[in-house]
Amino acid sequence: MAKPFTPKRRAFLKAIGAGLPASAGAVALVSDGVVSAQPKRAGGDAASGRDVSQFFNSRERITVDAVVARLIPNDELGPGAKEAGVTDFLDRQLAGPWGSGDNFYRQGPFRQGTPEQGYQLPLTPAEVFRTGLAKLDEASARQHGGKGFAQLSPSEQDALLTALQKGQLDMGALPGAVFFQMMLDGTMEGFFSDPMYGGNRDMVGWKLLGFPGIYASYSNDIERHNVAYVRPPMSIAKARASGHGQHGAMHGAPAAPAAGARR
């Protein structure tokens, strides 16, 4: 049984360390009620650094912003998933090869499997998201007087997400728990991936964990120990722009001792 959804950052980070279980729930042959996954263009906001949408339409983007803001909230520890640009990360992924299931085996048979067997649906991730977001807004409207998910209070949103995680929302032929887990996995990936993929804006995820970024790969300081880490995290794009790493990445300070010097 899935644990109830709780949008608390410390619980979220603890779950990462423990390893999140795969979603359980019946996996049926999905055919009816699936929404077309063709990319939908929407306007972007260059001033805010947001991408022009490659996949989400304007309503979907609003709903995704609201969902990821509950999965990793903005709190006393720092910005949340919405502020970190996770919606842009998901938008890029769904518009690309992963979204279209280019590397998925999709020839069937499509039967209910065990969590250890992984994803078993005939749908591409793009189809899962397009259908799931529409069904989530429909469920919200049914239960809350026509309001979409993004219009609900945080507590109302949490209640819907908990029901979705437990497979208790009417999502048609799409298993709600599968959609919830795909959103949660994508949110985590977007929050902690390199910023070049659209998420982790300003490296907020790395700063939260104390992860150094590309500094984690270095060669010229490999035999130095107990050296304090004193630099901010570095992204791939920043490293490329500065020429960093062409001759071995620098760990921090102090400089490596001269040849023959006592260590």
GROMACS .gro file of C-alpha atoms in nm:
model
  263
    1MET     CA    1   0.000   0.000   0.000
    2ALA     CA    2   0.132   0.341  -0.093
    3LYS     CA    3   0.213   0.576   0.192
    4PRO     CA    4  -0.013   0.883   0.213
    5PHE     CA    5   0.121   1.181   0.022
    6THR     CA    6   0.275   1.443   0.250
    7PRO     CA    7   0.425   1.757   0.091
    8LYS     CA    8   0.705   1.808   0.341
    9ARG     CA    9   1.055   1.868   0.216
   10ARG     CA   10   1.233   1.674   0.491
   11ALA     CA   11   1.005   1.373   0.438
   12PHE     CA   12   1.067   1.404   0.066
   13LEU     CA   13   1.446   1.402   0.104
   14LYS     CA   14   1.423   1.110   0.346
   15ALA     CA   15   1.225   0.919   0.085
   16ILE     CA   16   1.498   0.981  -0.172
   17GLY     CA   17   1.756   0.830   0.060
   18ALA     CA   18   1.542   0.525   0.133
   19GLY     CA   19   1.442   0.469  -0.228
   20LEU     CA   20   1.085   0.528  -0.339
   21PRO     CA   21   0.883   0.213  -0.408
   22ALA     CA   22   0.728   0.155  -0.747
   23SER     CA   23   0.357   0.225  -0.763
   24ALA     CA   24   0.122  -0.064  -0.711
   25GLY     CA   25  -0.219  -0.085  -0.868
   26ALA     CA   26  -0.404  -0.261  -1.144
   27VAL     CA   27  -0.266  -0.206  -1.492
   28ALA     CA   28  -0.536  -0.249  -1.755
   29LEU     CA   29  -0.515  -0.238  -2.132
   30VAL     CA   30  -0.566   0.133  -2.194
   31SER     CA   31  -0.747   0.242  -2.505
   32ASP     CA   32  -1.057   0.447  -2.427
   33GLY     CA   33  -1.031   0.792  -2.275
   34VAL     CA   34  -0.672   0.856  -2.383
   35VAL     CA   35  -0.606   1.214  -2.488
   36SER     CA   36  -0.389   1.290  -2.790
   37ALA     CA   37  -0.029   1.361  -2.695
   38GLN     CA   38   0.058   1.595  -2.980
   39PRO     CA   39   0.274   1.885  -2.856
   40LYS     CA   40   0.087   2.209  -2.788
   41ARG     CA   41   0.265   2.543  -2.820
   42ALA     CA   42   0.210   2.808  -2.556
   43GLY     CA   43   0.370   3.145  -2.496
   44GLY     CA   44   0.673   3.169  -2.271
   45ASP     CA   45   0.807   3.446  -2.053
   46ALA     CA   46   1.162   3.530  -2.152
   47ALA     CA   47   1.197   3.783  -1.872
   48SER     CA   48   1.133   3.516  -1.608
   49GLY     CA   49   1.361   3.262  -1.771
   50ARG     CA   50   1.073   3.025  -1.847
   51ASP     CA   51   1.079   2.821  -2.165
   52VAL     CA   52   0.830   2.856  -2.445
   53SER     CA   53   0.626   2.538  -2.405
   54GLN     CA   54   0.716   2.254  -2.636
   55PHE     CA   55   0.451   2.012  -2.504
   56PHE     CA   56   0.215   2.159  -2.243
   57ASN     CA   57  -0.070   2.385  -2.343
   58SER     CA   58  -0.142   2.685  -2.122
   59ARG     CA   59  -0.395   2.506  -1.900
   60GLU     CA   60  -0.173   2.202  -1.855
   61ARG     CA   61   0.119   2.423  -1.757
   62ILE     CA   62  -0.089   2.590  -1.487
   63THR     CA   63  -0.195   2.250  -1.351
   64VAL     CA   64   0.159   2.111  -1.358
   65ASP     CA   65   0.289   2.420  -1.177
   66ALA     CA   66   0.031   2.357  -0.905
   67VAL     CA   67   0.111   1.985  -0.878
   68VAL     CA   68   0.488   2.020  -0.852
   69ALA     CA   69   0.444   2.303  -0.601
   70ARG     CA   70   0.277   2.051  -0.369
   71LEU     CA   71   0.523   1.768  -0.436
   72ILE     CA   72   0.822   1.987  -0.341
   73PRO     CA   73   0.684   2.300  -0.172
   74ASN     CA   74   0.854   2.633  -0.128
   75ASP     CA   75   0.935   2.640   0.244
   76GLU     CA   76   1.185   2.755   0.505
   77LEU     CA   77   1.458   2.543   0.344
   78GLY     CA   78   1.437   2.719   0.010
   79PRO     CA   79   1.254   2.737  -0.323
   80GLY     CA   80   1.028   2.453  -0.430
   81ALA     CA   81   0.985   2.265  -0.756
   82LYS     CA   82   0.778   2.536  -0.922
   83GLU     CA   83   1.041   2.802  -0.852
   84ALA     CA   84   1.315   2.563  -0.967
   85GLY     CA   85   1.161   2.534  -1.314
   86VAL     CA   86   1.053   2.170  -1.288
   87THR     CA   87   0.759   2.239  -1.521
   88ASP     CA   88   1.005   2.343  -1.791
   89PHE     CA   89   1.207   2.026  -1.730
   90LEU     CA   90   0.897   1.808  -1.768
   91ASP     CA   91   0.788   2.002  -2.076
   92ARG     CA   92   1.119   1.935  -2.251
   93GLN     CA   93   1.123   1.569  -2.155
   94LEU     CA   94   0.768   1.507  -2.273
   95ALA     CA   95   0.837   1.680  -2.605
   96GLY     CA   96   1.143   1.461  -2.664
   97PRO     CA   97   1.227   1.091  -2.713
   98TRP     CA   98   1.129   0.993  -2.358
   99GLY     CA   99   0.787   1.151  -2.394
  100SER     CA  100   0.718   0.965  -2.717
  101GLY     CA  101   0.844   0.637  -2.573
  102ASP     CA  102   1.115   0.595  -2.836
  103ASN     CA  103   1.307   0.347  -2.620
  104PHE     CA  104   1.003   0.169  -2.476
  105TYR     CA  105   0.898  -0.180  -2.580
  106ARG     CA  106   0.536  -0.124  -2.681
  107GLN     CA  107   0.438  -0.432  -2.881
  108GLY     CA  108   0.246  -0.607  -2.602
  109PRO     CA  109   0.105  -0.811  -2.450
  110PHE     CA  110  -0.005  -0.549  -2.198
  111ARG     CA  111  -0.092  -0.724  -1.876
  112GLN     CA  112  -0.087  -0.644  -1.508
  113GLY     CA  113   0.263  -0.700  -1.374
  114THR     CA  114   0.443  -0.677  -1.045
  115PRO     CA  115   0.613  -0.356  -0.926
  116GLU     CA  116   0.949  -0.525  -0.993
  117GLN     CA  117   0.857  -0.564  -1.361
  118GLY     CA  118   0.823  -0.190  -1.407
  119TYR     CA  119   0.603   0.001  -1.645
  120GLN     CA  120   0.347  -0.215  -1.828
  121LEU     CA  121   0.113   0.028  -2.005
  122PRO     CA  122   0.088   0.073  -2.384
  123LEU     CA  123   0.083   0.452  -2.336
  124THR     CA  124   0.379   0.678  -2.393
  125PRO     CA  125   0.472   0.913  -2.106
  126ALA     CA  126   0.332   1.200  -2.314
  127GLU     CA  127  -0.004   1.021  -2.337
  128VAL     CA  128   0.002   0.944  -1.964
  129PHE     CA  129   0.061   1.310  -1.875
  130ARG     CA  130  -0.187   1.454  -2.126
  131THR     CA  131  -0.459   1.213  -2.016
  132GLY     CA  132  -0.373   1.229  -1.646
  133LEU     CA  133  -0.370   1.608  -1.626
  134ALA     CA  134  -0.708   1.630  -1.798
  135LYS     CA  135  -0.857   1.367  -1.567
  136LEU     CA  136  -0.710   1.536  -1.259
  137ASP     CA  137  -0.876   1.865  -1.351
  138GLU     CA  138  -1.203   1.682  -1.422
  139ALA     CA  139  -1.192   1.515  -1.080
  140SER     CA  140  -1.120   1.850  -0.918
  141ALA     CA  141  -1.415   2.011  -1.096
  142ARG     CA  142  -1.650   1.730  -0.990
  143GLN     CA  143  -1.554   1.755  -0.626
  144HIS     CA  144  -1.509   2.131  -0.593
  145GLY     CA  145  -1.783   2.306  -0.784
  146GLY     CA  146  -1.613   2.334  -1.120
  147LYS     CA  147  -1.273   2.449  -0.991
  148GLY     CA  148  -0.960   2.324  -1.163
  149PHE     CA  149  -0.678   2.173  -0.957
  150ALA     CA  150  -0.475   2.494  -0.960
  151GLN     CA  151  -0.770   2.688  -0.812
  152LEU     CA  152  -0.792   2.471  -0.499
  153SER     CA  153  -0.644   2.546  -0.159
  154PRO     CA  154  -0.321   2.361  -0.069
  155SER     CA  155  -0.509   2.125   0.163
  156GLU     CA  156  -0.764   2.045  -0.108
  157GLN     CA  157  -0.484   1.982  -0.356
  158ASP     CA  158  -0.309   1.751  -0.111
  159ALA     CA  159  -0.630   1.552  -0.059
  160LEU     CA  160  -0.670   1.502  -0.434
  161LEU     CA  161  -0.306   1.400  -0.477
  162THR     CA  162  -0.338   1.150  -0.192
  163ALA     CA  163  -0.646   1.000  -0.356
  164LEU     CA  164  -0.461   0.989  -0.688
  165GLN     CA  165  -0.163   0.814  -0.529
  166LYS     CA  166  -0.394   0.553  -0.375
  167GLY     CA  167  -0.579   0.493  -0.703
  168GLN     CA  168  -0.902   0.637  -0.564
  169LEU     CA  169  -0.971   0.898  -0.835
  170ASP     CA  170  -1.170   0.815  -1.146
  171MET     CA  171  -0.905   0.842  -1.415
  172GLY     CA  172  -1.082   0.626  -1.672
  173ALA     CA  173  -0.858   0.350  -1.802
  174LEU     CA  174  -0.541   0.520  -1.673
  175PRO     CA  175  -0.426   0.387  -1.332
  176GLY     CA  176  -0.400   0.693  -1.109
  177ALA     CA  177  -0.113   0.552  -0.903
  178VAL     CA  178   0.098   0.512  -1.217
  179PHE     CA  179   0.035   0.872  -1.319
  180PHE     CA  180   0.114   0.998  -0.967
  181GLN     CA  181   0.443   0.808  -0.955
  182MET     CA  182   0.544   0.931  -1.300
  183MET     CA  183   0.480   1.290  -1.190
  184LEU     CA  184   0.669   1.240  -0.863
  185ASP     CA  185   0.967   1.077  -1.037
  186GLY     CA  186   0.979   1.354  -1.297
  187THR     CA  187   0.958   1.622  -1.029
  188MET     CA  188   1.250   1.474  -0.838
  189GLU     CA  189   1.456   1.439  -1.156
  190GLY     CA  190   1.383   1.797  -1.259
  191PHE     CA  191   1.464   1.936  -0.914
  192PHE     CA  192   1.803   1.764  -0.891
  193SER     CA  193   1.921   1.737  -1.254
  194ASP     CA  194   2.172   1.968  -1.417
  195PRO     CA  195   2.010   2.306  -1.500
  196MET     CA  196   2.084   2.254  -1.870
  197TYR     CA  197   1.775   2.030  -1.881
  198GLY     CA  198   1.542   2.309  -1.770
  199GLY     CA  199   1.496   2.239  -1.398
  200ASN     CA  200   1.708   2.298  -1.087
  201ARG     CA  201   1.707   2.670  -1.167
  202ASP     CA  202   1.990   2.851  -0.989
  203MET     CA  203   2.097   2.503  -0.874
  204VAL     CA  204   1.855   2.521  -0.581
  205GLY     CA  205   1.834   2.142  -0.556
  206TRP     CA  206   2.211   2.103  -0.540
  207LYS     CA  207   2.246   2.382  -0.286
  208LEU     CA  208   1.985   2.214  -0.067
  209LEU     CA  209   2.184   1.890  -0.062
  210GLY     CA  210   2.531   2.044  -0.067
  211PHE     CA  211   2.605   1.872  -0.399
  212PRO     CA  212   2.899   2.033  -0.584
  213GLY     CA  213   2.780   1.967  -0.938
  214ILE     CA  214   3.054   1.909  -1.192
  215TYR     CA  215   3.312   1.944  -0.915
  216ALA     CA  216   3.218   1.588  -0.823
  217SER     CA  217   3.439   1.484  -1.113
  218TYR     CA  218   3.804   1.578  -1.067
  219SER     CA  219   4.141   1.419  -1.124
  220ASN     CA  220   4.421   1.649  -1.013
  221ASP     CA  221   4.309   1.652  -0.648
  222ILE     CA  222   4.216   1.285  -0.613
  223GLU     CA  223   4.488   1.210  -0.356
  224ARG     CA  224   4.416   1.513  -0.139
  225HIS     CA  225   4.207   1.450   0.170
  226ASN     CA  226   4.028   1.657   0.435
  227VAL     CA  227   4.018   1.968   0.216
  228ALA     CA  228   3.727   2.197   0.296
  229TYR     CA  229   3.484   2.245   0.009
  230VAL     CA  230   3.450   2.620  -0.037
  231ARG     CA  231   3.300   2.675  -0.380
  232PRO     CA  232   2.939   2.708  -0.496
  233PRO     CA  233   2.804   2.430  -0.720
  234MET     CA  234   2.891   2.438  -1.089
  235SER     CA  235   2.662   2.336  -1.374
  236ILE     CA  236   2.771   2.177  -1.702
  237ALA     CA  237   2.694   2.495  -1.898
  238LYS     CA  238   2.895   2.712  -1.659
  239ALA     CA  239   3.186   2.471  -1.673
  240ARG     CA  240   3.185   2.474  -2.052
  241ALA     CA  241   3.167   2.853  -2.066
  242SER     CA  242   3.463   2.893  -1.832
  243GLY     CA  243   3.672   2.615  -1.984
  244HIS     CA  244   3.659   2.442  -1.647
  245GLY     CA  245   3.754   2.077  -1.642
  246GLN     CA  246   3.961   2.074  -1.962
  247HIS     CA  247   4.272   1.990  -1.763
  248GLY     CA  248   4.109   1.837  -1.455
  249ALA     CA  249   3.859   2.009  -1.232
  250MET     CA  250   3.967   2.213  -0.932
  251HIS     CA  251   3.817   2.097  -0.604
  252GLY     CA  252   3.837   2.415  -0.403
  253ALA     CA  253   4.117   2.564  -0.199
  254PRO     CA  254   4.399   2.558  -0.106
  255ALA     CA  255   4.605   2.493  -0.417
  256ALA     CA  256   4.775   2.158  -0.460
  257PRO     CA  257   5.124   2.146  -0.304
  258ALA     CA  258   5.424   2.178  -0.533
  259ALA     CA  259   5.607   1.867  -0.648
  260GLY     CA  260   5.829   1.729  -0.375
  261ALA     CA  261   5.659   1.932  -0.103
  262ARG     CA  262   5.574   1.760   0.222
  263ARG     CA  263   5.207   1.656   0.251
   0.00000   0.00000   0.00000
